[in-house]
Amino acid sequence: AMGVPEVRVAGNLKYDIAVDTALLERGRAWAAALPRPVLMLAVSREGEEAALLAAWARQPAPRPQLLIVPRHPQRFDEVAGLVAAAGLSLSRRSSWSDAPRTDADVWLGDSMREMPLYYGLARVALLGGSFEPLGGQNLIEAAACGCPVLAGPHTFNFAEATELALAAGAAERFTAMGDAIARGVALCADSDSAASMSKRALAFAAAHRGAARRMVEALPLYGS
């Protein structure tokens, strides 16, 4: 008979991500030295930054430090323009040397391959792509970095991982961005609750690792 004799599901390889610990620890060190916690919109997509900035203007002071990290580098200047149009001051990651500037309303993460740095810097992250009908971005890297995630209603690109994260208490879901922002601000003000959610995020990521190892173990060995 044709076909394979046995089928096994090894798991999701995305959980086996190797986090750049040097970047992560650098972000955490920066966060520890800041005068206020950081709320991040991570891997944001079209429409989400404008909605965030409009809602941000209604947040009472003192507010957390706001960090926006767009998904696509070709949108860095566009997002900078949105911040300026909202009447907020901006500091771009590309202009930093040894530490972030603390005199700007908004930080723009305009660098590539530095997401562990940003997740280490943020106390909590809004999940980009999930507040517009775009399917959401991958939250596994955030969890592996111990960053709590607040997701919007649209997470069909990573449906299973999102549902597992929600069940584990590593993430929370909100229908409206305004509600997610309010929760993010509350978590920034409540370090104990944020730390507890961070621990659940790390445990969730760890619990689902091992797909690569299981695949290797299941492969037959040929030759010597």
PDB file of C-alpha atoms in Angstrom:
ATOM      1  CA  ALA A   1       0.000   0.000   0.000  1.00  0.00           C
ATOM      2  CA  MET A   2       1.088   3.558  -0.698  1.00  0.00           C
ATOM      3  CA  GLY A   3       1.538   6.147   2.022  1.00  0.00           C
ATOM      4  CA  VAL A   4       3.402   6.438   5.293  1.00  0.00           C
ATOM      5  CA  PRO A   5       3.185   3.841   8.056  1.00  0.00           C
ATOM      6  CA  GLU A   6       2.844   6.343  10.886  1.00  0.00           C
ATOM      7  CA  VAL A   7       1.928  10.000  11.328  1.00  0.00           C
ATOM      8  CA  ARG A   8       2.943  11.995  14.390  1.00  0.00           C
ATOM      9  CA  VAL A   9       2.321  15.630  15.284  1.00  0.00           C
ATOM     10  CA  ALA A  10       5.562  16.929  16.769  1.00  0.00           C
ATOM     11  CA  GLY A  11       4.273  20.389  17.668  1.00  0.00           C
ATOM     12  CA  ASN A  12       4.894  23.957  16.540  1.00  0.00           C
ATOM     13  CA  LEU A  13       8.515  24.713  15.640  1.00  0.00           C
ATOM     14  CA  LYS A  14       7.957  28.400  16.392  1.00  0.00           C
ATOM     15  CA  TYR A  15       8.100  27.599  20.124  1.00  0.00           C
ATOM     16  CA  ASP A  16      11.717  26.515  19.666  1.00  0.00           C
ATOM     17  CA  ILE A  17      12.757  30.075  18.886  1.00  0.00           C
ATOM     18  CA  ALA A  18      16.226  30.942  20.171  1.00  0.00           C
ATOM     19  CA  VAL A  19      15.856  34.305  21.887  1.00  0.00           C
ATOM     20  CA  ASP A  20      18.864  36.616  21.685  1.00  0.00           C
ATOM     21  CA  THR A  21      19.505  36.826  25.410  1.00  0.00           C
ATOM     22  CA  ALA A  22      22.030  39.659  25.053  1.00  0.00           C
ATOM     23  CA  LEU A  23      19.382  41.861  23.431  1.00  0.00           C
ATOM     24  CA  LEU A  24      16.752  40.772  25.951  1.00  0.00           C
ATOM     25  CA  GLU A  25      18.956  41.569  28.935  1.00  0.00           C
ATOM     26  CA  ARG A  26      19.943  44.897  27.438  1.00  0.00           C
ATOM     27  CA  GLY A  27      16.270  45.822  27.133  1.00  0.00           C
ATOM     28  CA  ARG A  28      15.601  44.750  30.699  1.00  0.00           C
ATOM     29  CA  ALA A  29      18.544  46.785  31.962  1.00  0.00           C
ATOM     30  CA  TRP A  30      17.271  49.850  30.133  1.00  0.00           C
ATOM     31  CA  ALA A  31      13.782  49.287  31.569  1.00  0.00           C
ATOM     32  CA  ALA A  32      15.124  49.056  35.111  1.00  0.00           C
ATOM     33  CA  ALA A  33      16.777  52.478  34.753  1.00  0.00           C
ATOM     34  CA  LEU A  34      13.735  54.275  33.344  1.00  0.00           C
ATOM     35  CA  PRO A  35      11.570  56.662  35.370  1.00  0.00           C
ATOM     36  CA  ARG A  36       8.366  55.022  34.075  1.00  0.00           C
ATOM     37  CA  PRO A  37       7.338  51.675  32.590  1.00  0.00           C
ATOM     38  CA  VAL A  38       6.971  51.088  28.856  1.00  0.00           C
ATOM     39  CA  LEU A  39       3.789  50.144  26.999  1.00  0.00           C
ATOM     40  CA  MET A  40       4.535  48.861  23.494  1.00  0.00           C
ATOM     41  CA  LEU A  41       2.506  48.399  20.340  1.00  0.00           C
ATOM     42  CA  ALA A  42       4.487  45.499  18.873  1.00  0.00           C
ATOM     43  CA  VAL A  43       4.823  44.706  15.146  1.00  0.00           C
ATOM     44  CA  SER A  44       2.041  47.127  14.322  1.00  0.00           C
ATOM     45  CA  ARG A  45       0.192  47.276  11.015  1.00  0.00           C
ATOM     46  CA  GLU A  46      -1.631  49.913   8.995  1.00  0.00           C
ATOM     47  CA  GLY A  47      -4.355  51.754  10.912  1.00  0.00           C
ATOM     48  CA  GLU A  48      -3.297  50.583  14.348  1.00  0.00           C
ATOM     49  CA  GLU A  49      -0.806  53.348  15.125  1.00  0.00           C
ATOM     50  CA  ALA A  50      -3.313  56.118  14.324  1.00  0.00           C
ATOM     51  CA  ALA A  51      -5.950  54.462  16.513  1.00  0.00           C
ATOM     52  CA  LEU A  52      -3.478  54.088  19.356  1.00  0.00           C
ATOM     53  CA  LEU A  53      -2.305  57.693  19.151  1.00  0.00           C
ATOM     54  CA  ALA A  54      -5.880  59.006  19.100  1.00  0.00           C
ATOM     55  CA  ALA A  55      -6.717  56.998  22.218  1.00  0.00           C
ATOM     56  CA  TRP A  56      -3.409  57.874  23.856  1.00  0.00           C
ATOM     57  CA  ALA A  57      -4.252  61.562  23.834  1.00  0.00           C
ATOM     58  CA  ARG A  58      -7.205  60.785  26.116  1.00  0.00           C
ATOM     59  CA  GLN A  59      -5.133  58.930  28.704  1.00  0.00           C
ATOM     60  CA  PRO A  60      -4.671  60.942  31.907  1.00  0.00           C
ATOM     61  CA  ALA A  61      -1.194  61.716  33.190  1.00  0.00           C
ATOM     62  CA  PRO A  62       1.047  60.226  34.344  1.00  0.00           C
ATOM     63  CA  ARG A  63       1.149  57.870  31.389  1.00  0.00           C
ATOM     64  CA  PRO A  64       3.597  55.052  30.670  1.00  0.00           C
ATOM     65  CA  GLN A  65       6.297  55.560  28.087  1.00  0.00           C
ATOM     66  CA  LEU A  66       4.800  54.654  24.717  1.00  0.00           C
ATOM     67  CA  LEU A  67       6.833  52.566  22.262  1.00  0.00           C
ATOM     68  CA  ILE A  68       5.675  51.728  18.737  1.00  0.00           C
ATOM     69  CA  VAL A  69       7.487  49.078  16.684  1.00  0.00           C
ATOM     70  CA  PRO A  70       6.014  48.805  13.165  1.00  0.00           C
ATOM     71  CA  ARG A  71       5.994  45.456  11.392  1.00  0.00           C
ATOM     72  CA  HIS A  72       7.426  46.789   8.131  1.00  0.00           C
ATOM     73  CA  PRO A  73      10.520  49.026   7.931  1.00  0.00           C
ATOM     74  CA  GLN A  74       9.171  50.937   4.932  1.00  0.00           C
ATOM     75  CA  ARG A  75       6.534  52.392   7.299  1.00  0.00           C
ATOM     76  CA  PHE A  76       8.977  53.837   9.858  1.00  0.00           C
ATOM     77  CA  ASP A  77       8.816  57.355   8.424  1.00  0.00           C
ATOM     78  CA  GLU A  78       5.043  57.134   7.986  1.00  0.00           C
ATOM     79  CA  VAL A  79       4.557  56.266  11.638  1.00  0.00           C
ATOM     80  CA  ALA A  80       6.935  59.051  12.667  1.00  0.00           C
ATOM     81  CA  GLY A  81       4.687  61.404  10.722  1.00  0.00           C
ATOM     82  CA  LEU A  82       1.604  60.121  12.547  1.00  0.00           C
ATOM     83  CA  VAL A  83       3.261  60.829  15.886  1.00  0.00           C
ATOM     84  CA  ALA A  84       4.139  64.358  14.806  1.00  0.00           C
ATOM     85  CA  ALA A  85       0.605  64.934  13.505  1.00  0.00           C
ATOM     86  CA  ALA A  86      -0.739  63.877  16.913  1.00  0.00           C
ATOM     87  CA  GLY A  87       1.308  66.662  18.503  1.00  0.00           C
ATOM     88  CA  LEU A  88       3.590  64.269  20.381  1.00  0.00           C
ATOM     89  CA  SER A  89       7.361  64.390  20.593  1.00  0.00           C
ATOM     90  CA  LEU A  90       9.295  61.462  19.133  1.00  0.00           C
ATOM     91  CA  SER A  91      12.580  59.680  19.714  1.00  0.00           C
ATOM     92  CA  ARG A  92      13.726  57.014  17.249  1.00  0.00           C
ATOM     93  CA  ARG A  93      15.684  53.934  18.248  1.00  0.00           C
ATOM     94  CA  SER A  94      18.134  54.645  15.442  1.00  0.00           C
ATOM     95  CA  SER A  95      19.210  57.837  17.235  1.00  0.00           C
ATOM     96  CA  TRP A  96      20.004  56.141  20.567  1.00  0.00           C
ATOM     97  CA  SER A  97      23.506  55.232  21.624  1.00  0.00           C
ATOM     98  CA  ASP A  98      23.804  53.754  25.113  1.00  0.00           C
ATOM     99  CA  ALA A  99      20.250  54.285  26.372  1.00  0.00           C
ATOM    100  CA  PRO A 100      16.804  55.492  25.293  1.00  0.00           C
ATOM    101  CA  ARG A 101      15.912  59.142  25.561  1.00  0.00           C
ATOM    102  CA  THR A 102      13.463  59.892  28.366  1.00  0.00           C
ATOM    103  CA  ASP A 103      12.292  63.314  27.140  1.00  0.00           C
ATOM    104  CA  ALA A 104      10.047  62.119  24.288  1.00  0.00           C
ATOM    105  CA  ASP A 105       6.352  61.222  24.423  1.00  0.00           C
ATOM    106  CA  VAL A 106       6.732  58.332  21.981  1.00  0.00           C
ATOM    107  CA  TRP A 107       9.583  56.030  21.024  1.00  0.00           C
ATOM    108  CA  LEU A 108       9.752  54.552  17.536  1.00  0.00           C
ATOM    109  CA  GLY A 109      11.423  51.170  17.198  1.00  0.00           C
ATOM    110  CA  ASP A 110      12.933  51.778  13.768  1.00  0.00           C
ATOM    111  CA  SER A 111      15.445  48.939  13.773  1.00  0.00           C
ATOM    112  CA  MET A 112      15.528  45.393  12.476  1.00  0.00           C
ATOM    113  CA  ARG A 113      16.152  42.101  14.341  1.00  0.00           C
ATOM    114  CA  GLU A 114      15.848  43.736  17.768  1.00  0.00           C
ATOM    115  CA  MET A 115      12.481  42.459  18.984  1.00  0.00           C
ATOM    116  CA  PRO A 116      14.010  40.797  22.095  1.00  0.00           C
ATOM    117  CA  LEU A 117      15.410  44.216  23.045  1.00  0.00           C
ATOM    118  CA  TYR A 118      11.966  45.766  22.721  1.00  0.00           C
ATOM    119  CA  TYR A 119      10.204  42.942  24.581  1.00  0.00           C
ATOM    120  CA  GLY A 120      12.745  43.286  27.386  1.00  0.00           C
ATOM    121  CA  LEU A 121      12.155  47.027  27.488  1.00  0.00           C
ATOM    122  CA  ALA A 122       8.341  46.800  27.605  1.00  0.00           C
ATOM    123  CA  ARG A 123       6.302  45.855  30.633  1.00  0.00           C
ATOM    124  CA  VAL A 124       3.396  44.850  28.393  1.00  0.00           C
ATOM    125  CA  ALA A 125       2.757  44.713  24.632  1.00  0.00           C
ATOM    126  CA  LEU A 126      -0.301  45.262  22.477  1.00  0.00           C
ATOM    127  CA  LEU A 127      -0.222  42.670  19.688  1.00  0.00           C
ATOM    128  CA  GLY A 128       0.078  44.260  16.270  1.00  0.00           C
ATOM    129  CA  GLY A 129      -2.105  43.081  13.409  1.00  0.00           C
ATOM    130  CA  SER A 130      -4.819  41.957  15.824  1.00  0.00           C
ATOM    131  CA  PHE A 131      -6.688  45.255  16.194  1.00  0.00           C
ATOM    132  CA  GLU A 132      -7.361  45.447  12.450  1.00  0.00           C
ATOM    133  CA  PRO A 133      -8.694  42.453  10.450  1.00  0.00           C
ATOM    134  CA  LEU A 134      -5.169  41.351   9.530  1.00  0.00           C
ATOM    135  CA  GLY A 135      -4.901  38.132  11.513  1.00  0.00           C
ATOM    136  CA  GLY A 136      -2.462  39.202  14.196  1.00  0.00           C
ATOM    137  CA  GLN A 137       1.276  38.684  14.545  1.00  0.00           C
ATOM    138  CA  ASN A 138       3.112  35.851  16.265  1.00  0.00           C
ATOM    139  CA  LEU A 139       2.953  36.204  20.067  1.00  0.00           C
ATOM    140  CA  ILE A 140       5.292  33.273  20.786  1.00  0.00           C
ATOM    141  CA  GLU A 141       8.439  35.429  20.719  1.00  0.00           C
ATOM    142  CA  ALA A 142       6.874  37.872  23.185  1.00  0.00           C
ATOM    143  CA  ALA A 143       6.018  35.008  25.529  1.00  0.00           C
ATOM    144  CA  ALA A 144       9.529  33.547  25.243  1.00  0.00           C
ATOM    145  CA  CYS A 145      10.845  36.952  26.325  1.00  0.00           C
ATOM    146  CA  GLY A 146       8.433  37.075  29.265  1.00  0.00           C
ATOM    147  CA  CYS A 147       6.442  40.005  27.883  1.00  0.00           C
ATOM    148  CA  PRO A 148       2.682  39.897  28.595  1.00  0.00           C
ATOM    149  CA  VAL A 149       0.518  40.359  25.501  1.00  0.00           C
ATOM    150  CA  LEU A 150      -2.805  42.126  25.034  1.00  0.00           C
ATOM    151  CA  ALA A 151      -4.422  40.972  21.795  1.00  0.00           C
ATOM    152  CA  GLY A 152      -7.248  42.345  19.735  1.00  0.00           C
ATOM    153  CA  PRO A 153     -10.084  40.332  18.175  1.00  0.00           C
ATOM    154  CA  HIS A 154      -8.256  39.306  14.973  1.00  0.00           C
ATOM    155  CA  THR A 155      -5.754  36.519  15.583  1.00  0.00           C
ATOM    156  CA  PHE A 156      -6.592  33.977  12.876  1.00  0.00           C
ATOM    157  CA  ASN A 157      -2.989  33.827  11.598  1.00  0.00           C
ATOM    158  CA  PHE A 158      -1.898  32.293  14.908  1.00  0.00           C
ATOM    159  CA  ALA A 159      -5.227  31.037  16.220  1.00  0.00           C
ATOM    160  CA  GLU A 160      -4.019  27.996  18.169  1.00  0.00           C
ATOM    161  CA  ALA A 161      -1.029  29.712  19.781  1.00  0.00           C
ATOM    162  CA  THR A 162      -3.188  32.658  20.794  1.00  0.00           C
ATOM    163  CA  GLU A 163      -5.860  30.468  22.352  1.00  0.00           C
ATOM    164  CA  LEU A 164      -3.228  28.504  24.266  1.00  0.00           C
ATOM    165  CA  ALA A 165      -1.624  31.726  25.498  1.00  0.00           C
ATOM    166  CA  LEU A 166      -4.998  33.054  26.615  1.00  0.00           C
ATOM    167  CA  ALA A 167      -5.746  29.814  28.472  1.00  0.00           C
ATOM    168  CA  ALA A 168      -2.333  29.956  30.168  1.00  0.00           C
ATOM    169  CA  GLY A 169      -2.824  33.536  31.331  1.00  0.00           C
ATOM    170  CA  ALA A 170       0.101  34.719  29.201  1.00  0.00           C
ATOM    171  CA  ALA A 171      -2.173  36.918  27.101  1.00  0.00           C
ATOM    172  CA  GLU A 172      -5.534  38.653  27.294  1.00  0.00           C
ATOM    173  CA  ARG A 173      -7.952  39.532  24.497  1.00  0.00           C
ATOM    174  CA  PHE A 174      -9.912  42.738  23.932  1.00  0.00           C
ATOM    175  CA  THR A 175     -12.451  43.692  21.307  1.00  0.00           C
ATOM    176  CA  ALA A 176     -11.512  47.370  21.258  1.00  0.00           C
ATOM    177  CA  MET A 177      -8.060  48.921  21.280  1.00  0.00           C
ATOM    178  CA  GLY A 178      -9.204  51.479  23.847  1.00  0.00           C
ATOM    179  CA  ASP A 179      -9.939  48.715  26.340  1.00  0.00           C
ATOM    180  CA  ALA A 180      -6.573  47.076  25.647  1.00  0.00           C
ATOM    181  CA  ILE A 181      -4.798  50.389  26.193  1.00  0.00           C
ATOM    182  CA  ALA A 182      -6.603  50.886  29.506  1.00  0.00           C
ATOM    183  CA  ARG A 183      -5.545  47.409  30.613  1.00  0.00           C
ATOM    184  CA  GLY A 184      -1.984  48.034  29.465  1.00  0.00           C
ATOM    185  CA  VAL A 185      -1.807  51.278  31.425  1.00  0.00           C
ATOM    186  CA  ALA A 186      -3.181  49.463  34.497  1.00  0.00           C
ATOM    187  CA  LEU A 187      -0.557  46.704  34.182  1.00  0.00           C
ATOM    188  CA  CYS A 188       2.169  49.316  33.835  1.00  0.00           C
ATOM    189  CA  ALA A 189       1.007  50.779  37.143  1.00  0.00           C
ATOM    190  CA  ASP A 190       0.750  47.377  38.840  1.00  0.00           C
ATOM    191  CA  SER A 191       4.210  45.812  38.720  1.00  0.00           C
ATOM    192  CA  ASP A 192       3.144  42.742  40.733  1.00  0.00           C
ATOM    193  CA  SER A 193       0.347  41.830  38.309  1.00  0.00           C
ATOM    194  CA  ALA A 194       2.614  42.446  35.329  1.00  0.00           C
ATOM    195  CA  ALA A 195       5.355  40.287  36.861  1.00  0.00           C
ATOM    196  CA  SER A 196       2.874  37.482  37.506  1.00  0.00           C
ATOM    197  CA  MET A 197       1.682  37.604  33.906  1.00  0.00           C
ATOM    198  CA  SER A 198       5.309  37.662  32.741  1.00  0.00           C
ATOM    199  CA  LYS A 199       5.984  34.432  34.659  1.00  0.00           C
ATOM    200  CA  ARG A 200       2.952  32.810  33.060  1.00  0.00           C
ATOM    201  CA  ALA A 201       4.200  33.900  29.638  1.00  0.00           C
ATOM    202  CA  LEU A 202       7.606  32.282  30.227  1.00  0.00           C
ATOM    203  CA  ALA A 203       5.955  29.093  31.525  1.00  0.00           C
ATOM    204  CA  PHE A 204       3.629  28.968  28.516  1.00  0.00           C
ATOM    205  CA  ALA A 205       6.528  29.305  26.073  1.00  0.00           C
ATOM    206  CA  ALA A 206       8.578  26.672  27.886  1.00  0.00           C
ATOM    207  CA  ALA A 207       5.706  24.197  28.074  1.00  0.00           C
ATOM    208  CA  HIS A 208       5.338  24.054  24.296  1.00  0.00           C
ATOM    209  CA  ARG A 209       8.994  23.793  23.288  1.00  0.00           C
ATOM    210  CA  GLY A 210      10.529  20.597  21.958  1.00  0.00           C
ATOM    211  CA  ALA A 211       9.000  20.114  18.498  1.00  0.00           C
ATOM    212  CA  ALA A 212      12.418  20.137  16.831  1.00  0.00           C
ATOM    213  CA  ARG A 213      13.778  17.522  19.247  1.00  0.00           C
ATOM    214  CA  ARG A 214      10.709  15.313  18.810  1.00  0.00           C
ATOM    215  CA  MET A 215      11.030  15.490  15.029  1.00  0.00           C
ATOM    216  CA  VAL A 216      14.694  14.476  15.148  1.00  0.00           C
ATOM    217  CA  GLU A 217      13.945  11.606  17.525  1.00  0.00           C
ATOM    218  CA  ALA A 218      11.201  10.326  15.233  1.00  0.00           C
ATOM    219  CA  LEU A 219      13.377  10.278  12.115  1.00  0.00           C
ATOM    220  CA  PRO A 220      14.834   6.863  11.232  1.00  0.00           C
ATOM    221  CA  LEU A 221      18.615   6.693  11.057  1.00  0.00           C
ATOM    222  CA  TYR A 222      20.196   5.511   7.826  1.00  0.00           C
ATOM    223  CA  GLY A 223      23.752   4.404   7.330  1.00  0.00           C
ATOM    224  CA  SER A 224      26.506   4.669   9.854  1.00  0.00           C
TER     225      SER A 224
END
